[in-house]
Amino acid sequence: MEVAMRICADEPDVRLLILSGGKVPMNADEIARIESEAASEDDPAAAAGRRPPATEAEAMRRLAAGRLRLGGSSSAGGGANDTAGDGGAAALEVLLETEALNTLENAVNVRRMIERRGDLARLVVVTSAFHLPRTQRSFELMFEGSTLALDFRASPDGTLTAAEREREDAVEPAMLARLPAQ
């Protein structure tokens, strides 16, 4: 999330932030890690009364809302858009992609969201370092033939718990091997 926030702050042409984490519920250790990261930035009393995020997209939405002071919520299925801006600065729109069950579906859904808009020339995809190879291959496959420029950025994954790292070390290579060659 830090990388995405830095991109939003440092790159004035960024007007849209799509947060995705699909609809797969997070594991208890993931929820605990994300909540402890948020509590370190939030008012601990306010964070204590909040229910745990159901998905990674919801967890990222909460972090973005806390940092960008966003309004309502939005999703791939529709709904209100979040905007934030400072005075004359252009607003940042935030959309949630909450329907994907895996990275390939996420890429398909994001492409549909972007094509419906029709006003974007570049997509910056930010994901954890361990997940970047699969994400990049999935998005390149799903955006084949598109004129949209794809830019991939890795975020540090040093805060993963031991259980998360073990799961990812087992899953990522197997999932990457299942994708078609380019």
PDB file of C-alpha atoms in Angstrom:
ATOM      1  CA  MET A   1       0.000   0.000   0.000  1.00  0.00           C
ATOM      2  CA  GLU A   2       2.942   2.328   0.686  1.00  0.00           C
ATOM      3  CA  VAL A   3       4.063   2.090  -2.949  1.00  0.00           C
ATOM      4  CA  ALA A   4       0.557   2.872  -4.218  1.00  0.00           C
ATOM      5  CA  MET A   5       0.245   5.850  -1.877  1.00  0.00           C
ATOM      6  CA  ARG A   6       3.646   7.159  -3.008  1.00  0.00           C
ATOM      7  CA  ILE A   7       2.625   6.829  -6.668  1.00  0.00           C
ATOM      8  CA  CYS A   8      -0.606   8.743  -5.972  1.00  0.00           C
ATOM      9  CA  ALA A   9       1.353  11.500  -4.234  1.00  0.00           C
ATOM     10  CA  ASP A  10       4.327  11.739  -6.610  1.00  0.00           C
ATOM     11  CA  GLU A  11       2.792  11.212 -10.035  1.00  0.00           C
ATOM     12  CA  PRO A  12       0.300  13.963 -10.905  1.00  0.00           C
ATOM     13  CA  ASP A  13      -1.175  12.061 -13.859  1.00  0.00           C
ATOM     14  CA  VAL A  14      -2.517   9.340 -11.526  1.00  0.00           C
ATOM     15  CA  ARG A  15      -6.259   9.937 -11.139  1.00  0.00           C
ATOM     16  CA  LEU A  16      -7.587   6.449 -10.414  1.00  0.00           C
ATOM     17  CA  LEU A  17      -6.649   3.884  -7.791  1.00  0.00           C
ATOM     18  CA  ILE A  18      -8.145   0.398  -8.219  1.00  0.00           C
ATOM     19  CA  LEU A  19      -7.799  -1.674  -5.088  1.00  0.00           C
ATOM     20  CA  SER A  20      -8.207  -5.377  -5.523  1.00  0.00           C
ATOM     21  CA  GLY A  21      -7.994  -8.380  -3.334  1.00  0.00           C
ATOM     22  CA  GLY A  22     -10.907 -10.339  -4.652  1.00  0.00           C
ATOM     23  CA  LYS A  23     -13.576 -12.049  -2.672  1.00  0.00           C
ATOM     24  CA  VAL A  24     -11.471 -14.769  -1.057  1.00  0.00           C
ATOM     25  CA  PRO A  25     -11.573 -14.293   2.718  1.00  0.00           C
ATOM     26  CA  MET A  26      -8.261 -13.555   4.395  1.00  0.00           C
ATOM     27  CA  ASN A  27      -6.645 -15.926   6.872  1.00  0.00           C
ATOM     28  CA  ALA A  28      -6.557 -14.948  10.559  1.00  0.00           C
ATOM     29  CA  ASP A  29      -2.804 -14.218  10.472  1.00  0.00           C
ATOM     30  CA  GLU A  30      -3.258 -11.898   7.482  1.00  0.00           C
ATOM     31  CA  ILE A  31      -6.046 -10.014   9.261  1.00  0.00           C
ATOM     32  CA  ALA A  32      -3.941  -9.665  12.410  1.00  0.00           C
ATOM     33  CA  ARG A  33      -0.950  -8.330  10.454  1.00  0.00           C
ATOM     34  CA  ILE A  34      -3.014  -5.819   8.497  1.00  0.00           C
ATOM     35  CA  GLU A  35      -4.832  -4.627  11.593  1.00  0.00           C
ATOM     36  CA  SER A  36      -1.584  -4.149  13.502  1.00  0.00           C
ATOM     37  CA  GLU A  37      -0.171  -2.130  10.577  1.00  0.00           C
ATOM     38  CA  ALA A  38      -3.319   0.017  10.492  1.00  0.00           C
ATOM     39  CA  ALA A  39      -3.361   0.451  14.277  1.00  0.00           C
ATOM     40  CA  SER A  40       0.169   1.799  14.205  1.00  0.00           C
ATOM     41  CA  GLU A  41      -1.091   4.619  11.959  1.00  0.00           C
ATOM     42  CA  ASP A  42      -4.645   4.953  13.283  1.00  0.00           C
ATOM     43  CA  ASP A  43      -6.067   6.025  16.566  1.00  0.00           C
ATOM     44  CA  PRO A  44      -5.857   2.679  18.469  1.00  0.00           C
ATOM     45  CA  ALA A  45      -9.160   3.367  20.240  1.00  0.00           C
ATOM     46  CA  ALA A  46     -10.979   3.884  16.938  1.00  0.00           C
ATOM     47  CA  ALA A  47      -9.336   0.830  15.372  1.00  0.00           C
ATOM     48  CA  ALA A  48     -10.345  -1.367  18.320  1.00  0.00           C
ATOM     49  CA  GLY A  49     -14.070  -0.993  17.604  1.00  0.00           C
ATOM     50  CA  ARG A  50     -13.788  -1.815  13.915  1.00  0.00           C
ATOM     51  CA  ARG A  51     -14.657  -5.240  12.538  1.00  0.00           C
ATOM     52  CA  PRO A  52     -11.793  -7.069  10.793  1.00  0.00           C
ATOM     53  CA  PRO A  53     -11.621  -6.608   7.020  1.00  0.00           C
ATOM     54  CA  ALA A  54     -13.266  -9.448   5.105  1.00  0.00           C
ATOM     55  CA  THR A  55     -10.950  -9.252   2.106  1.00  0.00           C
ATOM     56  CA  GLU A  56      -7.621  -7.753   1.150  1.00  0.00           C
ATOM     57  CA  ALA A  57      -9.434  -5.161  -1.014  1.00  0.00           C
ATOM     58  CA  GLU A  58     -11.389  -3.971   2.017  1.00  0.00           C
ATOM     59  CA  ALA A  59      -8.221  -3.799   4.118  1.00  0.00           C
ATOM     60  CA  MET A  60      -6.474  -1.699   1.457  1.00  0.00           C
ATOM     61  CA  ARG A  61      -9.565   0.513   1.103  1.00  0.00           C
ATOM     62  CA  ARG A  62      -9.401   1.267   4.821  1.00  0.00           C
ATOM     63  CA  LEU A  63      -5.717   2.167   4.610  1.00  0.00           C
ATOM     64  CA  ALA A  64      -6.309   4.399   1.580  1.00  0.00           C
ATOM     65  CA  ALA A  65      -9.278   6.081   3.238  1.00  0.00           C
ATOM     66  CA  GLY A  66      -7.205   6.837   6.325  1.00  0.00           C
ATOM     67  CA  ARG A  67      -4.398   8.368   4.295  1.00  0.00           C
ATOM     68  CA  LEU A  68      -6.355  10.091   1.553  1.00  0.00           C
ATOM     69  CA  ARG A  69      -9.482  11.016   3.559  1.00  0.00           C
ATOM     70  CA  LEU A  70     -11.825   9.456   1.026  1.00  0.00           C
ATOM     71  CA  GLY A  71     -15.607   9.438   1.079  1.00  0.00           C
ATOM     72  CA  GLY A  72     -17.955   6.537   0.225  1.00  0.00           C
ATOM     73  CA  SER A  73     -17.147   3.203  -1.375  1.00  0.00           C
ATOM     74  CA  SER A  74     -17.200   1.734  -4.824  1.00  0.00           C
ATOM     75  CA  SER A  75     -16.839  -1.681  -6.358  1.00  0.00           C
ATOM     76  CA  ALA A  76     -16.484  -3.490  -9.653  1.00  0.00           C
ATOM     77  CA  GLY A  77     -20.231  -3.971  -9.620  1.00  0.00           C
ATOM     78  CA  GLY A  78     -20.934  -0.227  -9.432  1.00  0.00           C
ATOM     79  CA  GLY A  79     -21.655   2.187  -6.642  1.00  0.00           C
ATOM     80  CA  ALA A  80     -20.317   5.572  -5.649  1.00  0.00           C
ATOM     81  CA  ASN A  81     -16.757   6.603  -6.377  1.00  0.00           C
ATOM     82  CA  ASP A  82     -14.383   7.881  -3.720  1.00  0.00           C
ATOM     83  CA  THR A  83     -12.632  11.130  -4.388  1.00  0.00           C
ATOM     84  CA  ALA A  84     -10.055  13.124  -2.544  1.00  0.00           C
ATOM     85  CA  GLY A  85      -8.308  16.263  -3.414  1.00  0.00           C
ATOM     86  CA  ASP A  86      -6.734  19.328  -1.961  1.00  0.00           C
ATOM     87  CA  GLY A  87      -8.356  22.469  -3.078  1.00  0.00           C
ATOM     88  CA  GLY A  88      -7.387  22.889  -6.714  1.00  0.00           C
ATOM     89  CA  ALA A  89      -5.689  19.505  -7.049  1.00  0.00           C
ATOM     90  CA  ALA A  90      -7.388  16.953  -9.265  1.00  0.00           C
ATOM     91  CA  ALA A  91      -9.407  14.384  -7.362  1.00  0.00           C
ATOM     92  CA  LEU A  92      -8.239  10.812  -6.977  1.00  0.00           C
ATOM     93  CA  GLU A  93     -10.922   8.264  -7.723  1.00  0.00           C
ATOM     94  CA  VAL A  94     -10.773   4.930  -5.896  1.00  0.00           C
ATOM     95  CA  LEU A  95     -12.483   1.782  -7.158  1.00  0.00           C
ATOM     96  CA  LEU A  96     -12.594  -1.641  -5.542  1.00  0.00           C
ATOM     97  CA  GLU A  97     -12.319  -4.814  -7.609  1.00  0.00           C
ATOM     98  CA  THR A  98     -13.940  -7.305  -5.267  1.00  0.00           C
ATOM     99  CA  GLU A  99     -15.180 -10.103  -7.504  1.00  0.00           C
ATOM    100  CA  ALA A 100     -12.018 -11.959  -8.532  1.00  0.00           C
ATOM    101  CA  LEU A 101     -11.185 -15.337  -7.062  1.00  0.00           C
ATOM    102  CA  ASN A 102      -7.627 -15.295  -8.460  1.00  0.00           C
ATOM    103  CA  THR A 103      -5.092 -13.055 -10.188  1.00  0.00           C
ATOM    104  CA  LEU A 104      -6.203 -13.939 -13.719  1.00  0.00           C
ATOM    105  CA  GLU A 105      -9.824 -13.027 -12.920  1.00  0.00           C
ATOM    106  CA  ASN A 106      -8.531  -9.851 -11.294  1.00  0.00           C
ATOM    107  CA  ALA A 107      -6.780  -8.878 -14.536  1.00  0.00           C
ATOM    108  CA  VAL A 108      -9.947  -9.598 -16.563  1.00  0.00           C
ATOM    109  CA  ASN A 109     -12.104  -7.554 -14.182  1.00  0.00           C
ATOM    110  CA  VAL A 110      -9.674  -4.629 -14.105  1.00  0.00           C
ATOM    111  CA  ARG A 111      -9.541  -4.579 -17.910  1.00  0.00           C
ATOM    112  CA  ARG A 112     -13.340  -4.468 -18.063  1.00  0.00           C
ATOM    113  CA  MET A 113     -13.429  -1.627 -15.517  1.00  0.00           C
ATOM    114  CA  ILE A 114     -10.864   0.369 -17.489  1.00  0.00           C
ATOM    115  CA  GLU A 115     -12.488  -0.288 -20.868  1.00  0.00           C
ATOM    116  CA  ARG A 116     -15.869   0.892 -19.546  1.00  0.00           C
ATOM    117  CA  ARG A 117     -14.209   4.174 -18.572  1.00  0.00           C
ATOM    118  CA  GLY A 118     -12.359   4.614 -21.852  1.00  0.00           C
ATOM    119  CA  ASP A 119     -10.255   7.506 -20.534  1.00  0.00           C
ATOM    120  CA  LEU A 120      -7.045   5.850 -19.346  1.00  0.00           C
ATOM    121  CA  ALA A 121      -3.784   5.389 -21.232  1.00  0.00           C
ATOM    122  CA  ARG A 122      -1.654   3.813 -18.499  1.00  0.00           C
ATOM    123  CA  LEU A 123      -2.141   1.246 -15.744  1.00  0.00           C
ATOM    124  CA  VAL A 124       0.331   1.003 -12.877  1.00  0.00           C
ATOM    125  CA  VAL A 125      -0.044  -2.372 -11.187  1.00  0.00           C
ATOM    126  CA  VAL A 126       1.350  -2.571  -7.660  1.00  0.00           C
ATOM    127  CA  THR A 127       1.608  -5.873  -5.847  1.00  0.00           C
ATOM    128  CA  SER A 128       3.888  -7.575  -3.366  1.00  0.00           C
ATOM    129  CA  ALA A 129       7.315  -8.623  -4.586  1.00  0.00           C
ATOM    130  CA  PHE A 130       6.561 -12.353  -4.231  1.00  0.00           C
ATOM    131  CA  HIS A 131       3.364 -11.977  -6.289  1.00  0.00           C
ATOM    132  CA  LEU A 132       4.766  -9.744  -9.034  1.00  0.00           C
ATOM    133  CA  PRO A 133       5.807 -12.432 -11.574  1.00  0.00           C
ATOM    134  CA  ARG A 134       2.336 -14.018 -11.608  1.00  0.00           C
ATOM    135  CA  THR A 135       0.581 -10.671 -11.582  1.00  0.00           C
ATOM    136  CA  GLN A 136       2.674  -9.342 -14.445  1.00  0.00           C
ATOM    137  CA  ARG A 137       2.143 -12.425 -16.591  1.00  0.00           C
ATOM    138  CA  SER A 138      -1.611 -12.474 -15.835  1.00  0.00           C
ATOM    139  CA  PHE A 139      -2.093  -8.805 -16.683  1.00  0.00           C
ATOM    140  CA  GLU A 140       0.054  -9.014 -19.827  1.00  0.00           C
ATOM    141  CA  LEU A 141      -2.045 -11.960 -21.036  1.00  0.00           C
ATOM    142  CA  MET A 142      -5.370 -10.297 -20.248  1.00  0.00           C
ATOM    143  CA  PHE A 143      -4.333  -6.923 -21.707  1.00  0.00           C
ATOM    144  CA  GLU A 144      -2.890  -8.405 -24.909  1.00  0.00           C
ATOM    145  CA  GLY A 145      -4.064  -6.298 -27.832  1.00  0.00           C
ATOM    146  CA  SER A 146      -4.853  -3.334 -25.583  1.00  0.00           C
ATOM    147  CA  THR A 147      -3.276   0.062 -26.222  1.00  0.00           C
ATOM    148  CA  LEU A 148      -3.018   0.649 -22.477  1.00  0.00           C
ATOM    149  CA  ALA A 149       0.556   0.961 -21.211  1.00  0.00           C
ATOM    150  CA  LEU A 150       1.239  -1.436 -18.349  1.00  0.00           C
ATOM    151  CA  ASP A 151       3.696  -0.508 -15.593  1.00  0.00           C
ATOM    152  CA  PHE A 152       4.465  -3.001 -12.804  1.00  0.00           C
ATOM    153  CA  ARG A 153       5.809  -2.056  -9.379  1.00  0.00           C
ATOM    154  CA  ALA A 154       6.733  -4.289  -6.455  1.00  0.00           C
ATOM    155  CA  SER A 155       5.920  -3.424  -2.884  1.00  0.00           C
ATOM    156  CA  PRO A 156       8.069  -4.853  -0.113  1.00  0.00           C
ATOM    157  CA  ASP A 157       6.732  -8.026   1.450  1.00  0.00           C
ATOM    158  CA  GLY A 158       8.925  -8.020   4.556  1.00  0.00           C
ATOM    159  CA  THR A 159       5.943  -7.746   6.898  1.00  0.00           C
ATOM    160  CA  LEU A 160       4.439 -11.082   5.843  1.00  0.00           C
ATOM    161  CA  THR A 161       3.970 -13.485   8.694  1.00  0.00           C
ATOM    162  CA  ALA A 162       5.815 -16.810   8.637  1.00  0.00           C
ATOM    163  CA  ALA A 163       2.542 -18.587   7.785  1.00  0.00           C
ATOM    164  CA  GLU A 164       1.845 -16.191   4.902  1.00  0.00           C
ATOM    165  CA  ARG A 165       5.372 -16.610   3.548  1.00  0.00           C
ATOM    166  CA  GLU A 166       5.093 -20.419   3.749  1.00  0.00           C
ATOM    167  CA  ARG A 167       1.751 -20.366   1.895  1.00  0.00           C
ATOM    168  CA  GLU A 168       3.059 -18.018  -0.771  1.00  0.00           C
ATOM    169  CA  ASP A 169       6.286 -19.981  -1.256  1.00  0.00           C
ATOM    170  CA  ALA A 170       4.155 -23.048  -1.986  1.00  0.00           C
ATOM    171  CA  VAL A 171       1.427 -21.398  -4.069  1.00  0.00           C
ATOM    172  CA  GLU A 172       3.149 -18.796  -6.270  1.00  0.00           C
ATOM    173  CA  PRO A 173       5.442 -21.111  -8.296  1.00  0.00           C
ATOM    174  CA  ALA A 174       2.598 -23.575  -8.901  1.00  0.00           C
ATOM    175  CA  MET A 175       0.180 -20.841 -10.009  1.00  0.00           C
ATOM    176  CA  LEU A 176       2.770 -19.222 -12.274  1.00  0.00           C
ATOM    177  CA  ALA A 177       3.481 -22.594 -13.920  1.00  0.00           C
ATOM    178  CA  ARG A 178      -0.230 -22.949 -14.773  1.00  0.00           C
ATOM    179  CA  LEU A 179      -0.340 -19.770 -16.827  1.00  0.00           C
ATOM    180  CA  PRO A 180       0.109 -20.120 -20.586  1.00  0.00           C
ATOM    181  CA  ALA A 181       3.475 -19.174 -22.013  1.00  0.00           C
ATOM    182  CA  GLN A 182       3.648 -15.842 -23.823  1.00  0.00           C
TER     183      GLN A 182
END
